[in-house]
Backbone as CSV, one residue per row, in Angstrom:
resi,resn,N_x,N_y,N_z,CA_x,CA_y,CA_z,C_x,C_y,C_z
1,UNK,18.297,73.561,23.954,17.363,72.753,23.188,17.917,71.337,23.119
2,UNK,16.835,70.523,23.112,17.698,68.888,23.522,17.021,68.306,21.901
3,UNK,18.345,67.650,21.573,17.861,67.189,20.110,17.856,65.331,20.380
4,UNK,17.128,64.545,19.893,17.119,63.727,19.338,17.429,63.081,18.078
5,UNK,18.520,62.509,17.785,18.776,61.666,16.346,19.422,60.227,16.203
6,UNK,19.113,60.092,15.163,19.368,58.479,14.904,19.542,58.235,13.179
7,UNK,20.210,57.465,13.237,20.301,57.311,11.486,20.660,56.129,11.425
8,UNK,20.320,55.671,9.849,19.917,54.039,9.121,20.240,54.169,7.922
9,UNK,20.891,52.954,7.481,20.962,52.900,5.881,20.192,51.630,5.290
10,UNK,19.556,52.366,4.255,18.603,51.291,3.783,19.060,51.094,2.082
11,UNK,18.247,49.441,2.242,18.221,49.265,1.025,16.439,49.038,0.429
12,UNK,16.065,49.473,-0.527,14.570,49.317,-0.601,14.615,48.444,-1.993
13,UNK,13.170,47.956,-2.395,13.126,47.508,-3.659,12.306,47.070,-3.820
14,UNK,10.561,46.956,-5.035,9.410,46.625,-5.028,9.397,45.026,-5.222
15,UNK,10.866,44.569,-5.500,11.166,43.218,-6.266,11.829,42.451,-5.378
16,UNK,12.917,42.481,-4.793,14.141,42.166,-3.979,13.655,42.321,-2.969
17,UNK,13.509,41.470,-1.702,12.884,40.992,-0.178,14.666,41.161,0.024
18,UNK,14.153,41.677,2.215,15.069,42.122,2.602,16.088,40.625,3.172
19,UNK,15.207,39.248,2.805,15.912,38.061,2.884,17.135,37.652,1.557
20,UNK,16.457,38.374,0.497,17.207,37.770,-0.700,18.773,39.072,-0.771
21,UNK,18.280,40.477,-0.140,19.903,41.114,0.246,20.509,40.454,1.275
22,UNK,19.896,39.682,2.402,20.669,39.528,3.283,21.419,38.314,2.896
23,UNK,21.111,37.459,1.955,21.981,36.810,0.997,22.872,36.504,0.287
24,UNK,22.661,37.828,-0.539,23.620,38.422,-1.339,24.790,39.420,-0.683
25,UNK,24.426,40.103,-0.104,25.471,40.562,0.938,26.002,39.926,1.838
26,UNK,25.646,38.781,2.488,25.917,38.101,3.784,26.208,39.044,4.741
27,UNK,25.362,39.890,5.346,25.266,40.305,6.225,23.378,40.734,6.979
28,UNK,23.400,40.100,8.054,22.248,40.626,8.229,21.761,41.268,8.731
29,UNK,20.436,42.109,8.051,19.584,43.849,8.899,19.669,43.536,10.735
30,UNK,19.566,45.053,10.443,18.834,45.313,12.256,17.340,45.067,12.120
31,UNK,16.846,45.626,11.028,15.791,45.266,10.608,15.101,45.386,8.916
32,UNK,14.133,45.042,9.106,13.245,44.409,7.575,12.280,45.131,7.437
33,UNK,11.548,45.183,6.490,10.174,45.223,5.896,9.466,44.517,4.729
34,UNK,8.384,44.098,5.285,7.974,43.086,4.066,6.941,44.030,3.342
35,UNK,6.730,43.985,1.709,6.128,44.457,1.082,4.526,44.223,1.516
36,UNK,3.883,45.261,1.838,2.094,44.912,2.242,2.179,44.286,2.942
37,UNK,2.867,44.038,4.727,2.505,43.404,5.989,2.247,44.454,6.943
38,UNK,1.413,44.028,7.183,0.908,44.782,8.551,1.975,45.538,9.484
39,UNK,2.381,46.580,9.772,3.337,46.486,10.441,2.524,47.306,11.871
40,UNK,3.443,47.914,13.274,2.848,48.174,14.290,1.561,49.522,14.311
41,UNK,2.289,50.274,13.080,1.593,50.923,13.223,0.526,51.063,11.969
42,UNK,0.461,49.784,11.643,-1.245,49.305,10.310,-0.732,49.944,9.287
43,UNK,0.268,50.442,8.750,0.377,51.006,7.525,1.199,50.186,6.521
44,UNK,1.083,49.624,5.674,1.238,48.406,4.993,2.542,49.267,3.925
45,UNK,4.197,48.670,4.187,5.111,48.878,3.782,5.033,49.167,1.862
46,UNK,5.220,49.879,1.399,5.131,50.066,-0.168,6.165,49.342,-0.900
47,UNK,7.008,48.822,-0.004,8.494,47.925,-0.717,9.646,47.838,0.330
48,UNK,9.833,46.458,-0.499,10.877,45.607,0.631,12.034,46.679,1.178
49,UNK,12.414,46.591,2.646,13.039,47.367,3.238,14.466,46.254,4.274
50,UNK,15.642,46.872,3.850,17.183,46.084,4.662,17.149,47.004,5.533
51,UNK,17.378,47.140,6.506,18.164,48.761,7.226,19.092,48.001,7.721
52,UNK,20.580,48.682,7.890,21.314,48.609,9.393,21.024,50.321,9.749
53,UNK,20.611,49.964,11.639,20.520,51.063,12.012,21.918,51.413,13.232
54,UNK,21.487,52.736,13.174,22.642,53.173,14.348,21.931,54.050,15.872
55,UNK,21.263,53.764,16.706,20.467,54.957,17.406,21.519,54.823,18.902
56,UNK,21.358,56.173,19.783,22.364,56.355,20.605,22.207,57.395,21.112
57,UNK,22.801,57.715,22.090,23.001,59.282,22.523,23.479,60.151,21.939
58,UNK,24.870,59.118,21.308,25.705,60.355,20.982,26.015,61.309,19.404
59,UNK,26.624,61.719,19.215,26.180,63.427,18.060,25.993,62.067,16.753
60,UNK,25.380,62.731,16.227,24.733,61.970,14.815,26.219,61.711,13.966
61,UNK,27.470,62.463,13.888,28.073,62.302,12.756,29.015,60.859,13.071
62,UNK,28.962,60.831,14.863,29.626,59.382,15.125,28.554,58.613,14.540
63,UNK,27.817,58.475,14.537,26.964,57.757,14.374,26.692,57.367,12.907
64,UNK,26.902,58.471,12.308,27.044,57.969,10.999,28.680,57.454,10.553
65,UNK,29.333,58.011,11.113,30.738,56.904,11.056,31.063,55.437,11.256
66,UNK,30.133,55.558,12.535,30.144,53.910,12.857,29.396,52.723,11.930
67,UNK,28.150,53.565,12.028,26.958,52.667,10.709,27.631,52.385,9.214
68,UNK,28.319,53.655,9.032,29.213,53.206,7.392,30.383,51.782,7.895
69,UNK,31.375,52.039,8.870,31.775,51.253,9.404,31.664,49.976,9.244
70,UNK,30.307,49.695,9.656,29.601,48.462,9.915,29.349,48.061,7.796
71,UNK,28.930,48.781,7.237,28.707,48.822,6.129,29.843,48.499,5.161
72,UNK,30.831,49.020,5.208,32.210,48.995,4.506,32.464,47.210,3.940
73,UNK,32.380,46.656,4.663,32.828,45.393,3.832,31.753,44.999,2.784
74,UNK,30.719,45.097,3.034,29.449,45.056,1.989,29.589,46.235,0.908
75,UNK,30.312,47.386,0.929,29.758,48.166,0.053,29.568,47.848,-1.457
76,UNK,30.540,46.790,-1.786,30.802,46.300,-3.168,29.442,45.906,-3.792
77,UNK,28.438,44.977,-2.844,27.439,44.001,-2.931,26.631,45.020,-2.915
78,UNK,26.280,46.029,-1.974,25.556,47.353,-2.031,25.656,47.636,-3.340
79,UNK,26.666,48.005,-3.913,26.628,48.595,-5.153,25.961,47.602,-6.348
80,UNK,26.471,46.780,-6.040,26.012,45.368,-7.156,24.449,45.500,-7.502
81,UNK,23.648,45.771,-5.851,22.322,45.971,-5.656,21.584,47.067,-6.316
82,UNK,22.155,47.996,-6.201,21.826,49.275,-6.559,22.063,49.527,-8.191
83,UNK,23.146,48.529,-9.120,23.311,48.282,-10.532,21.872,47.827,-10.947
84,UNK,21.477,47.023,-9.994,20.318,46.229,-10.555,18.547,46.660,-10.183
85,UNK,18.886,48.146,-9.834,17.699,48.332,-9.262,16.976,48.632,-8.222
86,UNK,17.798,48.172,-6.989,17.999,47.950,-5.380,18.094,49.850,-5.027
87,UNK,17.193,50.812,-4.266,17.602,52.100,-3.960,17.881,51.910,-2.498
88,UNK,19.356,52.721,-2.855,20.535,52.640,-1.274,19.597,54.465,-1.049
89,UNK,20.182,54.474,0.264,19.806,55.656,1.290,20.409,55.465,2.195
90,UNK,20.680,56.751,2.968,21.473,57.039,4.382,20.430,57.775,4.568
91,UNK,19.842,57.388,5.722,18.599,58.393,6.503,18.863,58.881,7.578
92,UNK,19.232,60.061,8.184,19.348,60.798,9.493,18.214,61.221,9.442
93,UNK,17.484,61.261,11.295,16.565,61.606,11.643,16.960,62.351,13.038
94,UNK,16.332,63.479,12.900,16.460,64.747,14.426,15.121,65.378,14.532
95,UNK,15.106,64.916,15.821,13.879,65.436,16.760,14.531,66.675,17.613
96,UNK,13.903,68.316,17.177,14.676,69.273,18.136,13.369,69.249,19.023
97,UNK,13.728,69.780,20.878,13.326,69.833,21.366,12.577,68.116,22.051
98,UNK,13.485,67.346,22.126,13.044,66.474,22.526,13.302,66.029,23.914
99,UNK,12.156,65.661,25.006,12.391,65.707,25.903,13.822,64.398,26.454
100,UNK,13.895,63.722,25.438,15.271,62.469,25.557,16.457,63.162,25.217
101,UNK,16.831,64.268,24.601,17.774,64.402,23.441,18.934,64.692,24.534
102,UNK,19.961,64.813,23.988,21.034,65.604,24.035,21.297,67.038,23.489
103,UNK,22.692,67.288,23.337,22.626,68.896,23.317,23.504,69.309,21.796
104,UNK,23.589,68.159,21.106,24.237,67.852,19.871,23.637,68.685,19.045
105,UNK,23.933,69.906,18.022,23.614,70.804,16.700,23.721,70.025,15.980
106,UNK,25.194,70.725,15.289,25.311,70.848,13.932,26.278,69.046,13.801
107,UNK,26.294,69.041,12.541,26.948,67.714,11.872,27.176,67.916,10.684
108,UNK,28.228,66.602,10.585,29.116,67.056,9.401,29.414,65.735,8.711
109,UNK,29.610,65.000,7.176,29.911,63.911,6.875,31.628,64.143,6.583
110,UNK,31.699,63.228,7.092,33.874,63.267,6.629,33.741,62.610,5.036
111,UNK,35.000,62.761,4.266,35.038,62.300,3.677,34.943,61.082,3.024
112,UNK,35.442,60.371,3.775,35.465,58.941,4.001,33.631,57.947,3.929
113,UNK,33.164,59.118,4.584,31.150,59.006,4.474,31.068,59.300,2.909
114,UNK,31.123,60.718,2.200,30.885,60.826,1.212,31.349,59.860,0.177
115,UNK,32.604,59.253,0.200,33.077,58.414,-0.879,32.697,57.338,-0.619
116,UNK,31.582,56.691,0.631,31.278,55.426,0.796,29.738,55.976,-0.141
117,UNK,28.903,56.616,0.097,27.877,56.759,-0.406,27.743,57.015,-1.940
118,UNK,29.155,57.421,-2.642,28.987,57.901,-3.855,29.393,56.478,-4.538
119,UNK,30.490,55.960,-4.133,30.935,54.323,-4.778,29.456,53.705,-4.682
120,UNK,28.905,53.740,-3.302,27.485,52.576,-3.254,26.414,53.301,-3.979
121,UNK,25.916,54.153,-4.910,25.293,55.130,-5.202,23.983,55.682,-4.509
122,UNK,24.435,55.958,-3.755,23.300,56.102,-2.277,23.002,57.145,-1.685
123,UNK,21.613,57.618,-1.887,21.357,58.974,-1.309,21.344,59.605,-0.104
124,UNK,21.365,60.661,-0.238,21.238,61.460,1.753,19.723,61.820,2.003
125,UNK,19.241,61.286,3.263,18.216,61.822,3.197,17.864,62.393,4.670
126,UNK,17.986,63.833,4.811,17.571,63.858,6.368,16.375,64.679,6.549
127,UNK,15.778,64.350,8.022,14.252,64.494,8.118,14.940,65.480,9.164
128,UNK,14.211,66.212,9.502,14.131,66.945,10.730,13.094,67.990,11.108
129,UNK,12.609,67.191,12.661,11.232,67.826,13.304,11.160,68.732,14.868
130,UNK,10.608,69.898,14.546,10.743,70.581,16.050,9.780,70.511,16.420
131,UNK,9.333,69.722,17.868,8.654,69.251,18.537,8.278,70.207,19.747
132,UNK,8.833,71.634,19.121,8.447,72.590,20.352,6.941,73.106,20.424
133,UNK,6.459,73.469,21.744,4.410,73.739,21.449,4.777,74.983,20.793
């Protein structure tokens, strides 16, 4: 079975635009969302969206190593965000049976993941879809 995954950490907020975190953090998204803009696929965003994303071939838990990685010097400002309102998330997404995927199962967060997400107070959220007929 060939899986597909990818994972992102977001910051959301009905108040806070993904210009005014990239500010305050000094670091900037892979990508944005603006509250009620049109986006590709016409469905008009419910609140401002930061992501850094991570997508790749390889097994989701590098992947979530690297993305915290990338995250680590911000986590302080993350947290600052999230004092004030700002909701943090770690989103993994797996497509089983995908005709792109690889051959990657199971996954695992190291420690080092968990104590970045619990300091930034930031949830887990994973989706996962089997795309078999």
């Amino acid at each position: 079975m060939k899986v597909h995954q990818y994972c992102y950490f977001a910051l959301k907020s009905e108040t806070v635009s993904a210009g005014e975190i990239t500010a305050r953090l000094g670091m900037a998204p892979d990508e944005a969302q603006v509250l009620g803009s049109r986006s590709a696929e016409h469905r008009l965003p419910r609140m401002h969206a930061w992501k850094v994303t991570h997508r790749g071939s390889g097994p989701v838990d590098d992947q979530i190593e690297g993305l915290i990685g990338r995250l680590a010097p911000v986590r302080p400002g993350i947290r600052k965000l999230v004092d004030e309102g700002v909701s943090a998330v770690l989103q993994v997404v797996r497509y089983f049976h995908h005709r792109d995927g690889g051959e990657e199962f199971g996954w695992h967060l190291s420690p080092a993941v968990i104590a970045f997400l619990t300091e930034a107070a930031a949830a887990l959220d994973v989706d996962e879809y089997d795309l078999s007929e």
